[in-house]
Coordinates of C-alpha atoms in Angstrom, one line a residue:
M905 CA -0.2 -128.4 -8.3
T906 CA 2.7 -126.9 -10.2
S907 CA 4.0 -129.2 -13.0
T908 CA 7.8 -129.6 -13.1
S909 CA 8.0 -132.2 -15.8
G910 CA 7.4 -130.0 -18.9
P911 CA 4.3 -130.0 -21.2
A912 CA 1.8 -132.7 -20.7
A913 CA 1.8 -135.6 -23.1
T914 CA -2.0 -135.9 -23.0
G915 CA -4.4 -134.3 -25.5
P916 CA -4.3 -133.9 -29.3
D917 CA -1.1 -132.7 -30.7
P918 CA -1.5 -132.6 -34.5
G919 CA 1.1 -129.9 -35.2
P920 CA 0.2 -126.5 -36.7
D921 CA -0.9 -127.9 -40.0
G922 CA -1.8 -131.4 -39.1
P923 CA -5.2 -133.0 -38.7
S924 CA -7.5 -130.3 -37.3
T925 CA -11.0 -131.5 -37.5
A926 CA -13.2 -133.5 -35.2
P927 CA -16.1 -135.5 -36.6
G928 CA -19.7 -134.3 -36.0
G929 CA -18.9 -130.8 -34.9
P930 CA -20.6 -127.6 -36.0
A931 CA -19.3 -126.2 -39.3
T932 CA -18.7 -122.7 -38.0
V933 CA -17.8 -122.0 -34.4
D934 CA -17.2 -118.5 -33.0
V935 CA -14.8 -118.9 -30.1
H936 CA -14.7 -115.2 -29.1
A937 CA -18.1 -113.7 -28.2
H938 CA -19.4 -112.0 -25.1
A939 CA -22.5 -111.8 -22.9
L940 CA -23.6 -109.7 -19.9
P941 CA -26.7 -111.5 -18.6
M942 CA -29.2 -109.2 -17.0
P943 CA -29.2 -111.0 -13.6
L944 CA -25.6 -110.1 -13.2
L945 CA -26.2 -106.5 -14.2
R946 CA -29.1 -106.2 -11.8
Y947 CA -26.9 -107.6 -9.0
L948 CA -24.2 -105.0 -9.8
A949 CA -26.8 -102.2 -10.0
D950 CA -28.4 -103.2 -6.6
R951 CA -25.0 -102.8 -5.0
G952 CA -24.2 -99.5 -6.6
Y953 CA -21.6 -100.9 -9.1
A954 CA -23.7 -100.4 -12.3
D955 CA -26.0 -97.8 -13.7
L956 CA -28.6 -99.4 -16.0
S957 CA -30.4 -96.1 -17.0
G958 CA -28.9 -96.3 -20.5
V959 CA -29.8 -99.9 -21.2
D960 CA -32.6 -99.0 -23.6
A961 CA -30.2 -96.7 -25.5
G962 CA -27.6 -99.5 -25.6
T963 CA -25.1 -98.3 -23.0
L964 CA -23.9 -99.3 -19.6
L965 CA -22.0 -97.5 -16.8
L966 CA -19.9 -99.6 -14.4
D967 CA -17.8 -98.7 -11.4
P968 CA -14.1 -98.5 -12.3
A969 CA -13.4 -101.0 -9.6
V970 CA -15.3 -103.6 -11.7
S971 CA -14.7 -102.4 -15.2
G972 CA -11.1 -101.1 -15.1
V973 CA -12.2 -98.2 -17.4
A974 CA -12.5 -94.5 -16.5
K975 CA -15.4 -93.3 -14.4
G976 CA -18.3 -92.3 -16.6
A977 CA -17.0 -94.2 -19.6
R978 CA -20.1 -95.7 -21.4
I979 CA -19.7 -99.3 -22.3
P980 CA -21.7 -100.5 -25.3
L981 CA -24.5 -102.9 -24.4
A982 CA -26.2 -104.3 -27.4
A983 CA -29.4 -106.3 -26.7
E984 CA -27.6 -109.4 -27.8
Q985 CA -25.5 -109.2 -24.6
Y986 CA -28.5 -110.3 -22.6
D987 CA -31.2 -111.4 -25.1
V988 CA -30.7 -114.9 -26.4
R989 CA -33.1 -114.6 -29.2
R990 CA -31.4 -111.5 -30.5
R991 CA -28.1 -113.3 -30.2
L992 CA -29.2 -116.2 -32.3
A993 CA -30.6 -113.9 -35.0
T994 CA -27.2 -112.1 -35.1
M995 CA -25.4 -115.5 -35.4
D996 CA -27.7 -116.5 -38.2
A997 CA -27.0 -113.3 -40.1
A998 CA -23.2 -113.9 -39.6
G999 CA -23.4 -117.5 -40.7
I1000 CA -22.3 -118.8 -37.3
D1001 CA -23.6 -122.2 -36.2
A1002 CA -22.3 -122.3 -32.7
Q1003 CA -20.7 -119.8 -30.3
L1004 CA -18.5 -120.0 -27.2
V1005 CA -19.7 -117.1 -24.9
A1006 CA -17.6 -115.4 -22.3
A1007 CA -18.0 -112.5 -20.0
P1008 CA -16.3 -109.4 -21.3
P1009 CA -13.3 -107.9 -19.4
F1010 CA -15.4 -105.1 -18.1
V1011 CA -16.5 -107.5 -15.3
F1012 CA -13.1 -109.1 -14.6
G1013 CA -12.1 -106.5 -12.0
S1014 CA -8.5 -106.9 -13.2
T1015 CA -7.3 -103.6 -11.7
S1016 CA -9.2 -103.8 -8.5
D1017 CA -7.4 -104.2 -5.1
D1018 CA -10.6 -105.5 -3.5
H1019 CA -10.0 -109.1 -4.0
D1020 CA -13.1 -110.3 -2.1
L1021 CA -15.2 -108.1 -4.4
V1022 CA -13.6 -109.5 -7.5
M1023 CA -14.1 -113.1 -6.4
E1024 CA -17.7 -112.5 -5.5
I1025 CA -18.5 -110.8 -8.9
T1026 CA -16.6 -113.5 -10.8
R1027 CA -18.7 -116.2 -9.1
R1028 CA -21.9 -114.3 -9.8
S1029 CA -20.8 -113.7 -13.4
N1030 CA -20.1 -117.4 -14.0
D1031 CA -23.4 -118.5 -12.5
A1032 CA -25.3 -116.0 -14.6
L1033 CA -23.5 -117.0 -17.8
A1034 CA -24.2 -120.7 -17.2
E1035 CA -27.9 -119.8 -16.8
H1036 CA -27.8 -117.6 -19.8
V1037 CA -26.5 -120.2 -22.3
A1038 CA -29.0 -122.7 -20.8
S1039 CA -31.9 -120.3 -20.9
D1040 CA -33.8 -122.5 -23.4
T1041 CA -35.1 -124.4 -20.3
A1042 CA -36.7 -121.2 -19.0
S1043 CA -39.4 -120.5 -21.5
G1044 CA -39.5 -123.4 -23.9
G1045 CA -39.8 -121.0 -26.9
A1046 CA -38.7 -122.2 -30.3
G1047 CA -35.8 -119.7 -30.4
D1048 CA -34.7 -120.5 -26.8
A1049 CA -34.9 -124.2 -27.5
A1050 CA -32.3 -123.8 -30.2
A1051 CA -30.0 -121.8 -27.9
G1052 CA -29.1 -124.7 -25.8
R1053 CA -27.7 -126.4 -28.9
R1054 CA -25.8 -123.4 -30.2
L1055 CA -24.3 -121.7 -27.2
A1056 CA -21.7 -122.8 -24.7
A1057 CA -20.1 -120.9 -21.9
L1058 CA -16.5 -120.0 -21.0
G1059 CA -16.1 -119.4 -17.3
T1060 CA -14.0 -116.5 -16.0
V1061 CA -10.8 -117.4 -14.1
P1062 CA -9.9 -114.6 -11.5
V1063 CA -6.2 -114.9 -12.2
G1064 CA -3.8 -113.6 -9.5
L1065 CA -6.2 -114.4 -6.7
P1066 CA -6.1 -117.2 -4.2
G1067 CA -8.9 -119.6 -5.2
A1068 CA -8.6 -118.9 -8.9
A1069 CA -8.0 -122.5 -9.8
R1070 CA -10.8 -123.6 -7.6
E1071 CA -13.2 -121.3 -9.4
A1072 CA -12.0 -122.6 -12.7
A1073 CA -12.6 -126.2 -11.6
R1074 CA -16.1 -125.2 -10.4
C1075 CA -16.9 -123.7 -13.8
L1076 CA -15.9 -127.0 -15.5
D1077 CA -17.3 -129.5 -13.0
E1078 CA -20.3 -127.9 -11.3
L1079 CA -21.5 -125.4 -14.0
G1080 CA -20.6 -127.7 -16.9
M1081 CA -18.9 -125.0 -18.9
A1082 CA -17.2 -125.8 -22.2
G1083 CA -14.0 -124.0 -21.2
L1084 CA -12.6 -120.9 -19.6
T1085 CA -11.5 -117.4 -20.2
T1086 CA -8.9 -115.3 -18.4
G1087 CA -7.7 -111.7 -18.4
T1088 CA -4.2 -110.6 -18.9
F1089 CA -3.6 -109.3 -15.4
G1090 CA -5.3 -109.7 -12.0
G1091 CA -4.8 -109.4 -8.3
G1092 CA -1.9 -107.0 -8.9
R1093 CA 0.0 -109.9 -10.6
E1094 CA 1.1 -110.7 -14.1
L1095 CA 0.2 -114.0 -15.7
D1096 CA 3.6 -115.5 -15.1
D1097 CA 3.5 -114.7 -11.4
P1098 CA 4.0 -117.8 -9.2
A1099 CA 0.5 -117.2 -7.8
N1100 CA -1.0 -118.5 -11.1
E1101 CA 1.0 -121.7 -11.2
D1102 CA -2.0 -123.8 -9.9
V1103 CA -4.2 -122.2 -12.7
W1104 CA -1.7 -123.3 -15.4
S1105 CA -1.4 -126.8 -13.8
L1106 CA -5.2 -127.2 -13.8
L1107 CA -5.6 -126.0 -17.4
T1108 CA -2.9 -128.4 -18.5
E1109 CA -4.3 -131.3 -16.5
R1110 CA -7.8 -130.8 -17.7
R1111 CA -6.9 -129.8 -21.3
A1112 CA -9.4 -127.0 -20.9
F1113 CA -9.7 -124.5 -23.7
C1114 CA -9.0 -121.0 -22.4
L1115 CA -9.6 -117.7 -24.2
V1116 CA -7.0 -115.1 -23.1
H1117 CA -8.6 -111.6 -23.4
P1118 CA -6.9 -108.3 -22.6
S1119 CA -8.4 -106.9 -19.4
R1120 CA -6.4 -103.7 -18.8
A1121 CA -4.1 -101.4 -20.6
S1122 CA -0.7 -100.1 -19.5
S1123 CA -0.4 -96.3 -19.2
P1124 CA -4.1 -95.6 -19.5
A1125 CA -3.6 -91.9 -19.1
R1126 CA -1.7 -91.8 -22.4
L1127 CA -4.4 -93.8 -24.0
R1128 CA -7.3 -91.8 -22.6
D1129 CA -8.1 -90.0 -25.9
Y1130 CA -9.4 -91.4 -29.2
H1131 CA -10.6 -94.7 -27.7
L1132 CA -7.0 -95.8 -27.7
V1133 CA -7.3 -98.0 -24.6
Q1134 CA -9.1 -100.6 -26.7
L1135 CA -7.8 -99.7 -30.2
L1136 CA -4.1 -99.8 -29.2
G1137 CA -3.8 -100.6 -25.5
Y1138 CA -5.6 -104.0 -25.8
P1139 CA -3.5 -105.5 -28.6
A1140 CA -0.4 -104.3 -26.9
E1141 CA -1.6 -105.8 -23.6
T1142 CA -2.2 -109.2 -25.2
A1143 CA 1.4 -109.2 -26.6
L1144 CA 2.8 -108.2 -23.2
A1145 CA 0.9 -111.0 -21.4
A1146 CA 1.9 -113.6 -24.0
A1147 CA 5.5 -112.5 -23.9
R1148 CA 5.6 -112.9 -20.1
L1149 CA 4.1 -116.4 -20.4
I1150 CA 6.9 -117.2 -22.9
F1151 CA 9.9 -115.6 -21.1
G1152 CA 8.6 -116.5 -17.7
G1153 CA 8.8 -120.2 -18.7
V1154 CA 5.1 -120.9 -18.1
L1155 CA 4.8 -122.6 -21.5
D1156 CA 7.9 -124.8 -20.7
R1157 CA 6.5 -125.9 -17.3
H1158 CA 2.9 -126.4 -18.5
D1159 CA 0.9 -127.1 -21.7
P1160 CA -2.3 -125.1 -21.4
V1161 CA -4.6 -124.7 -24.4
L1162 CA -4.6 -120.9 -24.8
C1163 CA -6.3 -118.9 -27.5
L1164 CA -5.2 -115.2 -27.9
V1165 CA -8.0 -112.9 -29.1
H1166 CA -7.7 -110.3 -31.8
G1167 CA -5.2 -112.5 -33.6
G1168 CA -2.8 -112.3 -30.7
G1169 CA -2.7 -108.5 -30.8
C1170 CA 0.8 -107.3 -31.5
L1171 CA 2.5 -110.6 -30.7
P1172 CA 2.8 -112.1 -34.2
G1173 CA 4.3 -108.9 -35.6
L1174 CA 6.8 -108.7 -32.7
A1175 CA 7.9 -112.3 -32.7
P1176 CA 11.1 -111.5 -34.8
R1177 CA 12.1 -108.8 -32.3
L1178 CA 11.5 -111.0 -29.3
D1179 CA 13.7 -113.6 -31.1
L1180 CA 16.4 -111.1 -31.5
G1181 CA 16.3 -110.1 -27.9
W1182 CA 16.5 -113.8 -26.9
Q1183 CA 19.6 -114.2 -29.0
R1184 CA 21.5 -111.1 -28.0
K1185 CA 20.3 -110.0 -24.5
E1186 CA 21.4 -112.0 -21.5
E1187 CA 18.3 -110.9 -19.5
S1188 CA 16.1 -112.6 -22.2
R1189 CA 17.8 -116.0 -22.2
T1190 CA 15.3 -117.4 -19.7
I1191 CA 14.0 -120.2 -21.9
P1192 CA 15.8 -123.0 -23.7
T1193 CA 14.3 -122.3 -27.2
S1194 CA 13.5 -119.1 -29.0
P1195 CA 10.2 -117.1 -28.6
R1196 CA 9.3 -117.9 -32.2
D1197 CA 9.4 -121.6 -31.3
H1198 CA 6.8 -120.8 -28.6
L1199 CA 4.5 -118.8 -31.0
R1200 CA 2.8 -122.0 -32.2
R1201 CA 2.1 -123.1 -28.7
F1202 CA -0.7 -120.5 -28.7
H1203 CA -3.9 -120.5 -30.7
F1204 CA -5.3 -117.3 -32.3
D1205 CA -8.7 -116.0 -33.3
T1206 CA -9.4 -114.5 -36.7
A1207 CA -10.5 -111.0 -35.4
V1208 CA -7.8 -109.0 -37.2
F1209 CA -10.3 -107.2 -39.5
D1210 CA -8.2 -107.4 -42.7
A1211 CA -7.8 -110.2 -45.2
A1212 CA -4.1 -109.6 -45.8
A1213 CA -3.5 -109.6 -42.0
L1214 CA -5.5 -112.8 -41.6
R1215 CA -3.6 -114.6 -44.4
R1216 CA -0.3 -113.6 -42.9
L1217 CA -1.4 -114.8 -39.4
I1218 CA -2.3 -118.2 -40.9
E1219 CA 1.0 -118.4 -42.7
D1220 CA 2.9 -117.5 -39.6
V1221 CA 1.3 -119.9 -37.1
G1222 CA -0.4 -122.5 -39.3
H1223 CA -4.1 -123.1 -40.1
G1224 CA -4.3 -125.6 -37.3
N1225 CA -3.7 -122.8 -34.7
V1226 CA -6.3 -120.3 -36.0
L1227 CA -10.0 -120.3 -34.9
L1228 CA -12.9 -118.2 -36.0
G1229 CA -13.5 -115.3 -33.6
T1230 CA -15.8 -112.3 -33.9
D1231 CA -16.0 -110.3 -30.6
L1232 CA -19.7 -110.2 -31.0
P1233 CA -21.8 -108.3 -30.1
F1234 CA -19.6 -105.4 -29.4
D1235 CA -19.3 -102.5 -31.8
L1236 CA -15.8 -103.5 -32.8
A1237 CA -16.9 -107.0 -33.8
D1238 CA -16.0 -108.7 -37.0
T1239 CA -19.4 -109.3 -38.4
G1240 CA -18.1 -110.7 -41.7
A1241 CA -15.6 -113.2 -40.2
V1242 CA -17.0 -116.3 -41.9
A1243 CA -17.1 -114.6 -45.3
A1244 CA -13.5 -113.3 -44.7
V1245 CA -12.2 -116.8 -44.1
R1246 CA -14.0 -118.2 -47.1
G1247 CA -12.7 -115.4 -49.2
L1248 CA -9.0 -116.3 -48.6
G1249 CA -9.1 -119.2 -51.0
L1250 CA -7.6 -121.6 -48.5
P1251 CA -7.4 -125.3 -49.3
P1252 CA -10.7 -126.9 -48.2
E1253 CA -9.2 -128.7 -45.3
A1254 CA -7.6 -125.5 -44.0
E1255 CA -10.8 -123.5 -44.4
R1256 CA -12.9 -126.2 -42.5
A1257 CA -10.3 -126.2 -39.8
V1258 CA -10.3 -122.5 -39.2
L1259 CA -14.1 -122.1 -39.4
G1260 CA -14.9 -124.9 -37.0
G1261 CA -12.7 -128.0 -37.1
N1262 CA -10.0 -126.6 -34.8
A1263 CA -12.6 -125.6 -32.2
A1264 CA -14.2 -129.0 -32.4
R1265 CA -10.8 -130.6 -31.7
L1266 CA -9.9 -128.3 -28.8
V1267 CA -13.3 -128.0 -27.1
P1268 CA -14.7 -131.6 -26.5
A1269 CA -18.1 -130.2 -25.5
L1270 CA -18.6 -129.3 -29.1
T1271 CA -18.7 -132.9 -30.2
A1272 CA -19.7 -134.6 -26.9
P1273 CA -22.9 -136.7 -26.8
S1274 CA -25.8 -135.4 -24.8
R1275 CA -25.5 -136.2 -21.1
Q1276 CA -28.2 -137.0 -18.5
E1277 CA -29.7 -133.7 -17.4
D1278 CA -28.8 -132.7 -13.8
P1279 CA -31.3 -130.2 -12.4
T1280 CA -28.7 -128.9 -10.0
C1281 CA -26.3 -127.9 -12.8
P1282 CA -27.6 -125.2 -15.2
S1283 CA -25.3 -126.4 -18.0
S1284 CA -25.1 -130.1 -17.3
R1285 CA -26.4 -131.0 -20.7
S1286 CA -24.0 -131.0 -23.6
P1287 CA -25.1 -128.0 -25.8
W1288 CA -25.1 -130.2 -28.9
P1289 CA -27.4 -133.0 -30.0
Q1290 CA -26.2 -136.5 -30.5
D1291 CA -25.0 -135.8 -34.1
G1292 CA -23.0 -132.8 -32.9
R1293 CA -24.8 -130.6 -35.5
P1294 CA -26.4 -127.5 -34.0
T1295 CA -29.9 -126.5 -35.2
R1296 CA -30.4 -123.0 -36.6
S1297 CA -33.2 -120.9 -35.0
E1298 CA -36.2 -120.2 -37.1
N1299 CA -36.5 -116.6 -36.1

């Protein structure tokens, strides 16, 4: 499925500061949020891969083969990870109308060498997440009824493994997911490895929105202390994966819709250095145009946790390439993301684009009319009513 004719000509291409809104979409869309549905956690616990004894205290233990973190490391497990009503209440408090929900990297198995295990957990995770965002059909409660109009799922792509593209297609076609998410490493392979060519071809062909989330850290032993794996290792990992996509020519062969979390990690700040290397180092002259030219081929979320940093990101990549992202409900989430964007004093069109317009443009499910419900597909309904405007919960 590898494309050899360069970026696809299909799909919207407004330029970084061009038209960036789609009519009828929700006003505020969080594209970076996570869920760990309880059916998935029970499945892992039943097979000895999870310890749920700390759930009531808000923590979770996962086998390193699944999580990629050190044995015994406690993973935060807020109730919003599995309780839809609690999630909706948190969204209300944060001023978020709609949310794209993805599994966190702790269930990606990115560093595992048991490929069969990773594929099985990924499939189970995707199935559970599809049920989770459609859970309004389960009880019929007022809060749950609103969930189906406010939540949409991003299916996990097990990059680096045979069958990754097939699982991505299953998420889109059978589970009715709004888009996809991928880690930065998998199956012992980098994102620019030839094993992933069919994934990039599929994403380009389908114009599927894909959230790229760090799923490992290099030199974890050096990052073991002070929670540096996530504080420092994750942003560096995002920059490393994106740089490989650039220098490996993936973005010249394909045109995937990729959104880098945490504002792209270290990538925006390192762009001038990557440019310099491309100009002066023969080993880096692998692409026809500079890395900086490729920077705006990515999209970025707003989870940079600082107004000055967010303003600089928007200046560097254009407001048409920045989308609201919170990392909810983890403890390092940006709970004031909506207020932060509104506090920048952007032109009204730019503010609307960042808060929800860009997401509506890039994720057709956000503005798609309702479809005929298919009982065999947990997420076969569009998560939004006919007018595209989600309904806030009353709780």
